[in-house]
XYZ file of C-alpha atoms in Angstrom:
604
model
C 19.163 -159.810 -178.929
C 16.581 -159.979 -176.153
C 13.823 -157.371 -176.021
C 13.725 -157.648 -172.231
C 17.142 -155.984 -171.710
C 18.686 -159.270 -170.672
C 22.455 -159.573 -170.679
C 23.817 -161.520 -173.621
C 24.087 -165.243 -172.742
C 22.335 -164.602 -169.410
C 20.379 -167.832 -169.842
C 23.626 -169.744 -169.377
C 24.780 -170.288 -165.815
C 28.389 -169.281 -165.007
C 31.031 -171.994 -164.995
C 33.423 -172.031 -162.048
C 37.148 -172.629 -162.370
C 36.735 -175.863 -160.429
C 34.244 -177.115 -163.029
C 36.645 -176.220 -165.840
C 39.458 -178.126 -164.128
C 37.194 -181.152 -163.615
C 36.425 -181.170 -167.331
C 40.105 -180.794 -168.244
C 41.062 -183.674 -165.946
C 38.524 -185.893 -167.714
C 40.100 -184.980 -171.076
C 43.590 -185.623 -169.684
C 42.590 -189.231 -168.937
C 44.576 -189.471 -165.732
C 47.596 -187.403 -166.799
C 48.933 -184.934 -164.229
C 47.352 -181.469 -164.695
C 50.414 -179.568 -163.432
C 52.924 -181.502 -165.522
C 50.859 -181.350 -168.698
C 49.372 -177.871 -168.672
C 51.094 -175.603 -166.145
C 54.028 -173.734 -167.707
C 56.964 -173.452 -165.327
C 58.792 -170.365 -166.482
C 62.558 -170.057 -165.941
C 61.832 -167.309 -163.440
C 60.328 -170.144 -161.364
C 56.821 -168.815 -161.913
C 53.956 -171.268 -162.439
C 51.748 -169.953 -165.241
C 48.282 -171.496 -165.403
C 46.687 -172.626 -168.688
C 43.645 -170.386 -168.126
C 42.409 -167.607 -165.869
C 38.978 -166.246 -164.962
C 37.350 -163.846 -162.511
C 38.172 -166.153 -159.612
C 41.854 -165.310 -160.192
C 41.274 -161.621 -159.512
C 43.450 -161.353 -156.444
C 45.195 -158.350 -154.925
C 47.532 -157.297 -157.716
C 50.490 -154.930 -157.542
C 49.998 -151.204 -158.098
C 52.105 -148.424 -159.632
C 52.883 -150.455 -162.738
C 53.409 -147.341 -164.860
C 51.555 -145.587 -167.634
C 51.489 -146.473 -171.317
C 53.606 -143.761 -172.960
C 51.732 -141.524 -175.370
C 55.052 -139.960 -176.404
C 57.243 -143.051 -176.726
C 60.858 -142.176 -177.522
C 62.228 -144.260 -180.385
C 66.030 -144.212 -180.030
C 68.746 -144.865 -182.564
C 72.279 -145.492 -181.350
C 74.993 -143.580 -183.211
C 78.678 -144.341 -182.651
C 80.498 -140.998 -182.713
C 83.678 -141.305 -184.766
C 83.633 -137.589 -185.528
C 81.150 -134.818 -184.748
C 80.501 -134.163 -188.425
C 79.791 -137.783 -189.450
C 77.639 -138.419 -186.362
C 75.644 -135.252 -186.990
C 74.971 -136.356 -190.544
C 73.660 -139.719 -189.311
C 71.570 -137.996 -186.634
C 69.869 -135.638 -189.082
C 69.130 -138.580 -191.382
C 67.626 -140.518 -188.461
C 65.347 -137.630 -187.475
C 64.212 -137.315 -191.087
C 63.297 -141.029 -191.011
C 61.045 -140.524 -187.977
C 63.425 -141.279 -185.104
C 62.454 -139.275 -182.016
C 65.484 -140.039 -179.825
C 69.206 -139.958 -180.565
C 71.694 -141.920 -178.461
C 75.291 -140.910 -179.090
C 78.072 -143.246 -177.925
C 81.088 -141.016 -177.333
C 84.631 -142.335 -176.919
C 86.534 -139.054 -177.217
C 85.849 -135.370 -176.785
C 83.811 -133.785 -179.569
C 82.359 -130.313 -180.023
C 78.742 -130.281 -178.886
C 77.635 -127.545 -181.283
C 78.926 -129.523 -184.273
C 77.493 -132.816 -183.023
C 74.000 -131.372 -182.465
C 73.926 -128.842 -185.281
C 70.450 -128.632 -186.830
C 68.819 -130.851 -184.193
C 65.815 -129.315 -182.439
C 66.258 -130.109 -178.746
C 62.680 -128.995 -178.095
C 61.366 -131.923 -180.138
C 64.054 -134.611 -180.275
C 65.335 -136.437 -177.194
C 69.136 -136.596 -177.057
C 71.090 -139.029 -174.907
C 74.760 -139.828 -174.481
C 76.878 -142.799 -173.449
C 80.133 -141.335 -172.122
C 82.814 -144.004 -172.274
C 85.476 -141.900 -170.556
C 83.325 -140.526 -167.698
C 84.319 -137.006 -168.740
C 81.903 -134.498 -167.205
C 83.332 -131.667 -169.333
C 81.177 -132.856 -172.245
C 78.127 -132.696 -169.995
C 78.991 -129.102 -169.057
C 79.301 -128.115 -172.719
C 76.056 -129.901 -173.545
C 74.006 -128.113 -170.889
C 75.471 -124.775 -172.005
C 74.401 -125.613 -175.559
C 70.950 -126.685 -174.364
C 70.416 -123.459 -172.468
C 70.975 -121.506 -175.674
C 68.700 -123.663 -177.836
C 65.679 -124.488 -175.666
C 62.352 -122.693 -175.452
C 61.790 -124.195 -172.017
C 64.050 -126.272 -169.756
C 61.250 -128.861 -169.490
C 61.596 -129.576 -173.213
C 65.006 -131.206 -172.840
C 64.548 -134.993 -172.775
C 67.065 -137.801 -172.700
C 69.781 -139.064 -170.387
C 73.479 -139.428 -169.677
C 74.915 -142.908 -169.207
C 78.371 -143.026 -167.607
C 78.107 -146.852 -167.672
C 79.023 -147.242 -164.008
C 77.130 -150.488 -163.511
C 77.572 -151.774 -167.080
C 81.348 -151.442 -166.954
C 81.551 -152.924 -163.485
C 79.536 -156.088 -164.187
C 81.238 -156.728 -167.546
C 84.802 -155.626 -166.718
C 84.936 -155.932 -162.939
C 86.223 -152.420 -162.326
C 84.693 -149.424 -160.590
C 86.527 -146.405 -159.189
C 85.665 -143.533 -156.855
C 86.475 -141.047 -159.614
C 83.599 -142.448 -161.661
C 81.128 -141.646 -158.896
C 82.703 -138.198 -158.511
C 82.095 -137.591 -162.220
C 78.525 -138.872 -161.899
C 77.710 -136.523 -159.044
C 79.208 -133.614 -160.978
C 76.962 -134.426 -163.954
C 73.930 -134.615 -161.630
C 74.668 -131.110 -160.355
C 75.116 -129.766 -163.886
C 71.701 -131.092 -164.968
C 69.678 -129.904 -161.972
C 67.769 -127.311 -164.043
C 66.366 -129.849 -166.521
C 63.625 -131.954 -164.889
C 63.039 -134.266 -167.853
C 66.695 -135.007 -168.591
C 68.063 -137.843 -166.475
C 71.692 -137.912 -165.356
C 71.872 -141.183 -163.386
C 71.584 -144.290 -165.545
C 71.338 -147.792 -164.101
C 71.404 -150.505 -166.753
C 70.201 -154.008 -166.014
C 70.422 -155.130 -169.640
C 73.660 -157.052 -169.079
C 71.931 -159.381 -166.631
C 69.383 -160.651 -169.155
C 71.977 -160.702 -171.952
C 74.231 -162.879 -169.795
C 71.420 -165.435 -169.425
C 69.520 -164.241 -166.343
C 65.769 -164.671 -165.946
C 63.324 -161.795 -165.500
C 63.217 -161.985 -161.712
C 67.002 -161.783 -161.526
C 67.133 -158.817 -163.895
C 64.615 -156.847 -161.815
C 66.220 -157.741 -158.476
C 69.845 -157.142 -159.437
C 68.986 -153.849 -161.137
C 67.389 -152.669 -157.887
C 70.397 -153.931 -155.916
C 72.777 -152.014 -158.171
C 70.584 -148.921 -157.827
C 70.836 -149.072 -154.031
C 74.621 -149.294 -154.401
C 74.703 -146.171 -156.581
C 72.328 -144.357 -154.213
C 74.670 -145.022 -151.305
C 77.636 -143.685 -153.256
C 75.742 -140.543 -154.219
C 74.514 -139.950 -150.665
C 78.115 -140.185 -149.469
C 78.879 -137.326 -151.890
C 76.092 -135.127 -150.550
C 73.605 -135.655 -153.379
C 70.104 -135.409 -151.893
C 67.966 -138.551 -152.101
C 65.125 -136.760 -153.880
C 67.592 -135.446 -156.458
C 68.765 -139.004 -157.096
C 65.271 -140.354 -157.741
C 64.337 -137.341 -159.855
C 67.343 -137.943 -162.116
C 66.960 -141.669 -162.492
C 67.044 -143.437 -165.848
C 66.703 -147.232 -165.922
C 67.509 -149.428 -168.897
C 66.370 -153.044 -169.047
C 66.784 -155.558 -171.835
C 63.665 -157.096 -173.317
C 63.600 -160.767 -174.298
C 61.328 -163.008 -176.326
C 58.989 -164.347 -173.607
C 56.211 -162.021 -174.693
C 53.761 -161.907 -171.773
C 56.398 -162.480 -169.105
C 58.402 -159.526 -170.428
C 55.297 -157.319 -170.252
C 54.932 -158.380 -166.642
C 58.617 -157.715 -165.957
C 58.463 -154.028 -166.847
C 55.253 -153.519 -164.915
C 56.765 -155.334 -161.931
C 59.878 -153.181 -162.089
C 57.877 -149.948 -162.060
C 55.976 -151.169 -159.023
C 59.121 -152.351 -157.205
C 60.961 -149.095 -157.908
C 58.050 -147.076 -156.528
C 58.125 -149.236 -153.399
C 61.872 -148.630 -153.068
C 61.293 -144.882 -153.327
C 58.767 -145.085 -150.506
C 61.391 -146.788 -148.338
C 63.592 -143.736 -148.872
C 60.611 -141.438 -148.323
C 60.580 -139.846 -151.776
C 58.436 -140.112 -154.939
C 59.995 -141.634 -158.050
C 60.179 -139.687 -161.319
C 62.227 -142.074 -163.381
C 62.572 -142.777 -167.086
C 62.441 -146.432 -168.191
C 64.006 -147.526 -171.472
C 63.905 -150.982 -173.030
C 66.703 -152.307 -175.235
C 66.189 -155.326 -177.481
C 68.288 -158.141 -176.069
C 71.486 -159.627 -177.437
C 70.620 -163.008 -175.898
C 67.652 -163.697 -178.176
C 69.360 -162.839 -181.476
C 70.969 -165.144 -184.024
C 73.320 -164.872 -186.965
C 71.775 -167.845 -188.768
C 68.508 -166.934 -190.486
C 69.244 -163.411 -189.259
C 66.109 -161.829 -190.696
C 64.206 -163.663 -187.957
C 65.759 -161.066 -185.637
C 63.289 -158.576 -187.127
C 60.397 -160.653 -185.801
C 62.082 -161.049 -182.431
C 62.715 -157.310 -182.191
C 59.087 -156.614 -183.071
C 57.584 -158.835 -180.370
C 60.154 -157.577 -177.869
C 59.216 -153.984 -178.632
C 55.540 -154.844 -178.266
C 56.256 -156.311 -174.815
C 58.175 -153.209 -173.774
C 55.508 -150.755 -174.902
C 52.715 -152.738 -173.258
C 54.904 -152.924 -170.155
C 54.811 -149.115 -169.928
C 58.329 -148.053 -170.908
C 59.165 -144.464 -171.869
C 61.540 -145.309 -174.688
C 62.875 -148.170 -176.796
C 66.275 -148.825 -178.318
C 65.953 -151.377 -181.117
C 69.143 -152.881 -182.491
C 69.495 -153.542 -186.209
C 68.804 -157.170 -187.110
C 72.375 -157.675 -188.389
C 74.152 -155.912 -185.533
C 75.582 -159.155 -184.148
C 77.696 -159.887 -187.227
C 77.869 -156.725 -189.291
C 78.096 -152.969 -189.154
C 74.411 -152.031 -189.441
C 73.560 -150.804 -192.916
C 71.247 -147.918 -193.803
C 68.577 -150.510 -194.556
C 68.846 -152.481 -191.309
C 68.989 -149.287 -189.233
C 65.963 -147.845 -191.007
C 63.956 -151.042 -190.564
C 64.820 -151.172 -186.852
C 63.609 -147.601 -186.422
C 60.405 -148.340 -188.303
C 59.377 -151.110 -185.889
C 58.419 -148.774 -183.048
C 56.892 -146.250 -185.454
C 54.611 -148.852 -187.005
C 53.582 -150.263 -183.626
C 52.799 -146.829 -182.290
C 51.154 -145.180 -185.292
C 49.586 -148.069 -187.191
C 48.980 -150.625 -184.450
C 47.885 -147.993 -181.890
C 50.247 -149.272 -179.198
C 50.962 -145.734 -178.072
C 47.409 -144.472 -178.379
C 45.529 -146.684 -175.919
C 45.952 -146.057 -172.212
C 47.317 -149.110 -170.363
C 45.706 -151.771 -172.610
C 46.894 -154.741 -170.529
C 45.524 -153.518 -167.202
C 42.943 -155.968 -165.880
C 44.244 -158.941 -167.849
C 44.217 -161.690 -165.203
C 47.137 -163.478 -166.850
C 49.411 -160.433 -167.112
C 48.373 -159.067 -163.731
C 49.183 -162.428 -162.153
C 52.564 -162.697 -163.905
C 53.450 -159.098 -162.960
C 52.599 -159.742 -159.319
C 54.574 -162.987 -159.139
C 57.659 -161.409 -160.731
C 57.477 -158.470 -158.313
C 57.140 -160.782 -155.308
C 59.983 -163.073 -156.310
C 62.215 -160.148 -157.310
C 61.631 -158.566 -153.904
C 62.664 -161.817 -152.206
C 65.869 -162.009 -154.252
C 66.575 -158.303 -153.758
C 66.333 -158.693 -149.987
C 68.524 -161.795 -150.053
C 71.300 -159.907 -151.871
C 71.014 -156.952 -149.502
C 71.208 -159.334 -146.548
C 74.530 -160.616 -147.903
C 76.036 -157.127 -147.845
C 74.458 -155.609 -150.911
C 75.235 -155.515 -154.607
C 78.973 -154.792 -154.505
C 79.841 -157.455 -151.938
C 77.605 -160.026 -153.645
C 79.198 -159.360 -157.015
C 82.720 -159.411 -155.635
C 81.913 -162.764 -154.007
C 80.570 -163.961 -157.407
C 77.181 -164.771 -155.875
C 75.266 -162.907 -158.588
C 77.376 -164.409 -161.359
C 76.803 -167.937 -160.056
C 73.051 -167.470 -159.777
C 72.883 -166.179 -163.345
C 75.139 -169.011 -164.567
C 72.700 -171.590 -163.197
C 69.800 -170.120 -165.170
C 71.980 -169.644 -168.257
C 73.011 -173.299 -168.268
C 69.401 -174.359 -167.834
C 68.398 -172.236 -170.827
C 71.222 -173.603 -172.980
C 70.214 -177.163 -172.085
C 66.604 -176.473 -173.106
C 67.791 -174.934 -176.375
C 70.012 -177.929 -177.112
C 67.072 -180.241 -176.388
C 64.881 -178.034 -178.615
C 62.430 -177.575 -175.756
C 63.148 -173.851 -175.931
C 62.687 -173.198 -179.657
C 64.635 -170.572 -181.607
C 63.537 -170.271 -185.222
C 66.465 -170.599 -187.599
C 68.723 -171.860 -184.799
C 67.388 -175.121 -183.336
C 64.025 -175.184 -185.137
C 63.173 -174.702 -188.814
C 66.742 -174.011 -189.983
C 67.102 -172.319 -193.342
C 68.913 -174.986 -195.362
C 69.228 -172.655 -198.354
C 71.319 -170.239 -196.307
C 75.097 -170.007 -196.477
C 76.870 -168.585 -193.447
C 80.426 -167.303 -193.489
C 82.867 -169.290 -191.369
C 84.288 -166.059 -189.950
C 81.100 -164.800 -188.318
C 80.178 -168.056 -186.593
C 81.105 -168.432 -182.940
C 83.454 -171.129 -181.682
C 81.441 -171.269 -178.458
C 81.174 -169.248 -175.285
C 84.269 -168.166 -173.389
C 83.553 -167.984 -169.678
C 84.902 -165.728 -166.954
C 83.183 -166.382 -163.642
C 84.197 -162.991 -162.228
C 82.194 -160.903 -164.710
C 79.095 -161.108 -166.901
C 79.489 -161.507 -170.635
C 76.544 -160.467 -172.810
C 76.113 -163.183 -175.421
C 73.717 -164.848 -177.813
C 71.859 -167.914 -176.601
C 72.799 -169.641 -179.848
C 76.599 -169.663 -179.379
C 76.890 -173.397 -178.674
C 74.783 -174.279 -181.713
C 76.745 -171.791 -183.803
C 79.881 -173.670 -182.756
C 78.634 -176.945 -184.281
C 77.617 -175.064 -187.434
C 81.144 -173.636 -187.563
C 82.593 -177.153 -187.544
C 80.501 -177.948 -190.621
C 81.609 -174.805 -192.405
C 85.218 -175.691 -191.592
C 84.681 -179.123 -193.151
C 83.310 -177.428 -196.262
C 86.215 -174.995 -196.340
C 88.762 -177.793 -196.008
C 87.199 -180.322 -198.408
C 85.233 -178.064 -200.767
C 82.288 -180.406 -200.205
C 79.305 -180.038 -197.913
C 78.386 -183.282 -196.084
C 75.201 -184.831 -197.452
C 72.352 -186.348 -195.428
C 70.003 -188.895 -197.000
C 66.530 -189.566 -195.551
C 65.640 -193.164 -196.370
C 62.058 -194.172 -195.624
C 59.857 -197.243 -195.965
C 56.725 -198.747 -194.452
C 53.812 -196.827 -192.877
C 53.235 -193.707 -194.977
C 52.085 -191.391 -192.185
C 54.903 -192.187 -189.772
C 57.682 -192.243 -192.329
C 56.607 -188.806 -193.607
C 56.401 -187.433 -190.066
C 59.810 -188.800 -189.072
C 61.411 -187.647 -192.302
C 60.106 -184.129 -191.623
C 61.405 -184.293 -188.050
C 64.816 -185.519 -189.252
C 65.013 -182.779 -191.858
C 64.421 -180.177 -189.149
C 66.719 -181.815 -186.572
C 69.781 -182.562 -188.701
C 69.358 -179.325 -190.661
C 70.763 -177.454 -187.658
C 74.166 -178.903 -188.607
C 74.406 -177.024 -191.902
C 74.722 -180.306 -193.833
C 73.022 -180.647 -197.194
C 69.814 -182.600 -196.539
C 68.332 -184.369 -199.538
C 64.612 -184.806 -200.063
C 63.127 -187.962 -198.555
C 63.695 -191.083 -200.653
C 60.956 -193.705 -200.150
C 61.220 -197.435 -200.847
C 58.771 -200.336 -200.870
C 61.458 -202.891 -200.076
C 63.691 -202.699 -196.978
C 66.706 -204.437 -198.541
C 66.536 -202.193 -201.583
C 66.404 -199.151 -199.301
C 69.436 -200.357 -197.339
C 71.491 -201.206 -200.454
C 70.652 -197.978 -202.257
C 71.482 -195.731 -199.304
C 74.654 -197.675 -198.482
C 76.018 -197.212 -202.009
C 74.938 -193.602 -202.555
C 77.179 -190.531 -202.320
C 75.684 -189.392 -198.998
C 77.722 -189.109 -195.807
C 74.846 -189.621 -193.353
C 71.768 -191.842 -193.696
C 68.696 -191.541 -191.482
C 66.179 -194.393 -191.403
C 62.591 -193.116 -191.239
C 59.625 -195.387 -190.536
C 57.138 -196.464 -187.872
C 57.838 -198.378 -184.663
C 56.022 -201.428 -186.013
C 58.137 -201.347 -189.174
C 61.276 -201.022 -187.060
C 60.262 -204.116 -185.087
C 59.864 -206.037 -188.324
C 62.671 -204.672 -190.495
C 65.134 -202.282 -188.807
C 67.654 -204.995 -187.896
C 67.656 -206.333 -191.446
C 68.153 -202.799 -192.787
C 71.186 -202.201 -190.559
C 72.738 -205.599 -191.354
C 72.403 -205.171 -195.119
C 73.591 -201.552 -194.934
C 76.702 -202.387 -192.909
C 77.581 -205.335 -195.111
C 78.038 -202.830 -197.938
C 79.267 -199.725 -196.093
C 81.054 -199.506 -192.745
C 81.987 -195.822 -192.922
C 78.776 -193.852 -193.306
C 76.932 -192.449 -190.304
C 73.700 -194.415 -189.869
C 70.958 -192.973 -187.679
C 67.364 -193.950 -186.963
C 64.487 -191.491 -186.460
C 62.638 -192.657 -183.373
C 63.490 -194.424 -180.132
C 62.710 -198.163 -180.244
C 64.085 -198.981 -176.789
C 63.592 -202.732 -177.105
C 65.743 -202.831 -180.264
C 68.507 -200.363 -179.447
C 71.103 -202.760 -178.099
C 70.698 -205.148 -181.006
C 70.719 -202.369 -183.612
C 73.755 -200.703 -182.049
C 75.639 -203.982 -181.999
C 74.834 -204.411 -185.685
C 76.205 -200.976 -186.613
C 73.585 -198.305 -185.923
C 75.306 -195.099 -184.779
C 72.379 -193.693 -182.854
C 68.806 -192.400 -182.793
C 67.302 -188.960 -183.137
C 64.008 -188.254 -181.388
C 62.117 -185.616 -179.401
C 64.403 -185.949 -176.364
C 67.676 -185.973 -178.295
C 70.267 -183.308 -177.531
C 71.039 -181.437 -180.758
C 74.547 -180.362 -179.780
C 75.694 -183.766 -178.527
C 74.094 -185.689 -181.399
C 75.346 -183.509 -184.246
C 78.807 -183.171 -182.687
C 79.076 -186.969 -182.702
C 77.959 -187.127 -186.332
C 80.481 -184.469 -187.337
C 83.362 -186.340 -185.663
C 82.622 -189.508 -187.624
C 82.148 -187.571 -190.883
C 85.495 -185.822 -190.343
C 87.173 -189.161 -189.565
C 85.779 -190.689 -192.756
C 86.919 -187.738 -194.841
C 90.451 -187.974 -193.453
C 90.587 -191.715 -194.131
C 89.501 -191.100 -197.727
C 92.222 -188.463 -198.139
C 94.858 -190.954 -197.017
């Protein structure tokens, strides 16, 4: 260190962003900077490869505060008051600080909440039947068991918006029940009685901008209904609980929550009232998978990190096996531990607003807020949320983004570990739990996994196995340049592994004709040729000709894309190529059809 109190590295002159870009352009050797390095997010936000002090623009404000008392919820389906109470007490013992009860029928509040300290544990309820009598009983119970009315934390969710966007039905009686619940809870400032959920938007395939905008649109719709029933505007904003889903785009999701807080505050100012809302994040359905399901634990962890850094008040983390199983004690416990570990051991709940001042996150937050405001205004200009949804405008806009996402997943440009990248070939998946594909209804939104289309091709494989008692076998046959054949064999292993076929270890040969003869006469159902472009120029045609002279039934693929040879190779019997731009769903579906045809011909 300098003895003259000089700043560290002060002898180096600062480097401007323009100088950095000049240097990058030299390294790119003429390639387009924007196409190569600027990430174009599906929310139509351009994210730069680097930021510095020159990017410190006028950022949005009122992005929220990092919660020092984060509520870690566990969802409990109430089949009976006694069984639900037992699960609730167990959850609290395991460190859960918030209980969310999903109630389908009337239960006794005192039995459901027996032994639960309402002064310390947040309690929330999803009322499926919109029955405000339960709310009345609950507040009576709370009054008898609280040291102070401010201690009661949690929310009621009558699922007004959730039921409407997923089932297409909303009735005046539901709003009457909502307003009655609002009046019943007026004495409890930290318990929220108006829940607006935007989770279904993201889970139906929407991007972050759409989720923020449509949630605000649906809020305005509910506000109007409450005002018509003489609920004061300040009362509405004081009782507001918002739930958003949280996806796997780590930094963008952080920006989404911060943008929502800012946009909601701005909306409150338009109505002339301050906002005292509660914001809860729920791990998304969209990002989960049933193949290599333990990867869902990693997804849930990064999603929870995004939510906490985005300044939410609570998190609801689904069990990793929720999509195909009734969550076990283990999976429920692990899900609950995620937020606890992040908060207590990783200090996520102990540092005040750690992402504030990050140029990248500030920029993303601002862009999401700006674009969400534009979309929000556009929907309002078309008559508001209800009219836009009835006209299927919202559904169509989400469908466009959903199809774009599915295309990127099928092209493996949007990677999902265990789904379209790095499949677990040692894993067996039950035929019954695999999806046959997405069933569409343009009038409503259907929460779904992004992986449904790929699950459908895996299901075809499992059906083949179930019918024939044999799993199709893939053989990787390589020759020529060592580096390229190893690289293309590894790529093929990863690509074709998505199918659920049995993929054998790479088999290398020094002689092309020997490779062709051996693979043609083996017990495999699919053969993939792996070598370099130069080797293909010299030997690929001979390989295909020798192979087809001995076997006309097997599927024969080539790893790579030798454009100048394709017509000749195809005419000689090559079934196709697999490469970086190949569509997984289309390619594997074609392979499966020929494998099934061959199996049926053998049976005859």
